[in-house]
Coordinates of C-alpha atoms in Angstrom, one line a residue:
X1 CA 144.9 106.3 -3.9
X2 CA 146.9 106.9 -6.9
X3 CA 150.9 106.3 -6.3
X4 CA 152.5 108.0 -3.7
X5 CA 155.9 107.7 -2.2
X6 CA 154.7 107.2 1.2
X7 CA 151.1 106.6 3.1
X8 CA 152.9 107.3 6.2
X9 CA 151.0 110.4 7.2
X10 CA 147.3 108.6 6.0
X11 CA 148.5 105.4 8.4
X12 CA 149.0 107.4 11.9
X13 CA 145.3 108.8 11.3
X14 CA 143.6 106.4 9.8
X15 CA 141.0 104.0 12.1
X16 CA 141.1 100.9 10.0
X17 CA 142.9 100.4 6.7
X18 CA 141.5 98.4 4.0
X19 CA 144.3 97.7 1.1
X20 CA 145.0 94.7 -1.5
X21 CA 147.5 92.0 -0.1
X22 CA 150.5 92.8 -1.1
X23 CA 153.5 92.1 1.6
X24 CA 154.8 95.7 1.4
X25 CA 151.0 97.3 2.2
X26 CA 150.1 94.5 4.9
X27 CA 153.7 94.8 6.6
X28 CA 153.4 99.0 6.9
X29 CA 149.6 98.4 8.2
X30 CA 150.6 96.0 10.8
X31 CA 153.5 97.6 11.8
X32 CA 151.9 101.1 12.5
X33 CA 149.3 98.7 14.5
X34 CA 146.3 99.6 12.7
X35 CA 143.5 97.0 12.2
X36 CA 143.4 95.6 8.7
X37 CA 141.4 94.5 6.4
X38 CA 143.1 93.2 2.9
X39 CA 141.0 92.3 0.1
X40 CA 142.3 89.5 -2.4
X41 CA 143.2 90.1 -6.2
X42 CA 141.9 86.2 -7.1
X43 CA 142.7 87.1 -10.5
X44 CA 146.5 87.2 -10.1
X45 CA 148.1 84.2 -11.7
X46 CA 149.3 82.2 -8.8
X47 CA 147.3 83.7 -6.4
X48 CA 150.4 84.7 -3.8
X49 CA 148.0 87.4 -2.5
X50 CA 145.7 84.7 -1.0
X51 CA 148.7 82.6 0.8
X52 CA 149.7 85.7 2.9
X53 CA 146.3 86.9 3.6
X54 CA 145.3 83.8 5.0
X55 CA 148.4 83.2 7.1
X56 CA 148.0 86.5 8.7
X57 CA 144.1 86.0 9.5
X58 CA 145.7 82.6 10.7
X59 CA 147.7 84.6 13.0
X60 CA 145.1 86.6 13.8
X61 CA 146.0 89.9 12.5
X62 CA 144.0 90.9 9.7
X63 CA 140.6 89.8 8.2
X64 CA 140.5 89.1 4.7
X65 CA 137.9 88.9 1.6
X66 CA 137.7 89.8 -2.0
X67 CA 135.8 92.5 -4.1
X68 CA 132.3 90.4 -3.7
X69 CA 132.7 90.1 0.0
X70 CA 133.7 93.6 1.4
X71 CA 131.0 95.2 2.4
X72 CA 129.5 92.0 4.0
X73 CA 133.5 92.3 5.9
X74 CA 132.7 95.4 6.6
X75 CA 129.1 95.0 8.3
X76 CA 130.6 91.7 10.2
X77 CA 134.0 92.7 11.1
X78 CA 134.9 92.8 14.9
X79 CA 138.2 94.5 14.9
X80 CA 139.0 93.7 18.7
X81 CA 139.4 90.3 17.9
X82 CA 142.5 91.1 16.0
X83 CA 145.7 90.5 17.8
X84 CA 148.3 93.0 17.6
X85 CA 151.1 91.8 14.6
X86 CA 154.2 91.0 16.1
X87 CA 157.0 91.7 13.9
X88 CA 160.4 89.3 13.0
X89 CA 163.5 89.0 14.1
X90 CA 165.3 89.4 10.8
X91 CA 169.0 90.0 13.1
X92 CA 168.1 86.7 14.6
X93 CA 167.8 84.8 11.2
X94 CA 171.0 86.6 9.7
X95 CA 173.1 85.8 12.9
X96 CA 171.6 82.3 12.4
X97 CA 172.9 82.2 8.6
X98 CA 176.5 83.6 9.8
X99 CA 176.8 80.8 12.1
X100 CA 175.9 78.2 9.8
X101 CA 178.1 79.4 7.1
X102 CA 181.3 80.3 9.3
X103 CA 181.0 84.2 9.5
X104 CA 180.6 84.6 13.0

């Protein structure tokens, strides 16, 4: 895909969604509960991409690889192993920061 404003409408029909790692794309896949598949960009700098893709395979939610390794992903993948993402509590967390810092 080039740039659009929103992938909403491709997310409700899509079947399995295969995107880079970025927080943004993984957070809209996961939370629209389609199965995911996110494929590293090793050749970023600090490699932030890796860090969030393996924490969420850690959880369970996603399977990961880079360029070299998708279609093997794709020939192996069982998709009902994934575990549906469970998304924060940011309310909690704030009403945790207003109580530490006198607000509430």
């Amino acid at each position: 895909f080039r740039f659009k404003e929103s992938l909403a409408e491709h997310l409700q029909s899509a079947d399995l969604v295969i995107s880079h790692a970025g927080a943004g794309s993984c957070l809209e896949a996961l939370e629209n509960g389609k199965p995911l598949i996110v494929v590293i960009n090793d050749k970023l700098m600090d490699n932030h991409q890796l860090e969030l893709a393996k924490q969420l395979h850690r959880d369970g939610c996603v399977l990961y690889c880079n360029c070299s390794t998708l279609v093997e992903t794709l020939q192996s993948m069982d998709l009902s192993a994934l575990k549906p993402f469970t998304p924060g509590q940011p309310e909690k967390f704030a009403s945790f920061l207003d109580k530490v810092f006198g607000l509430q």
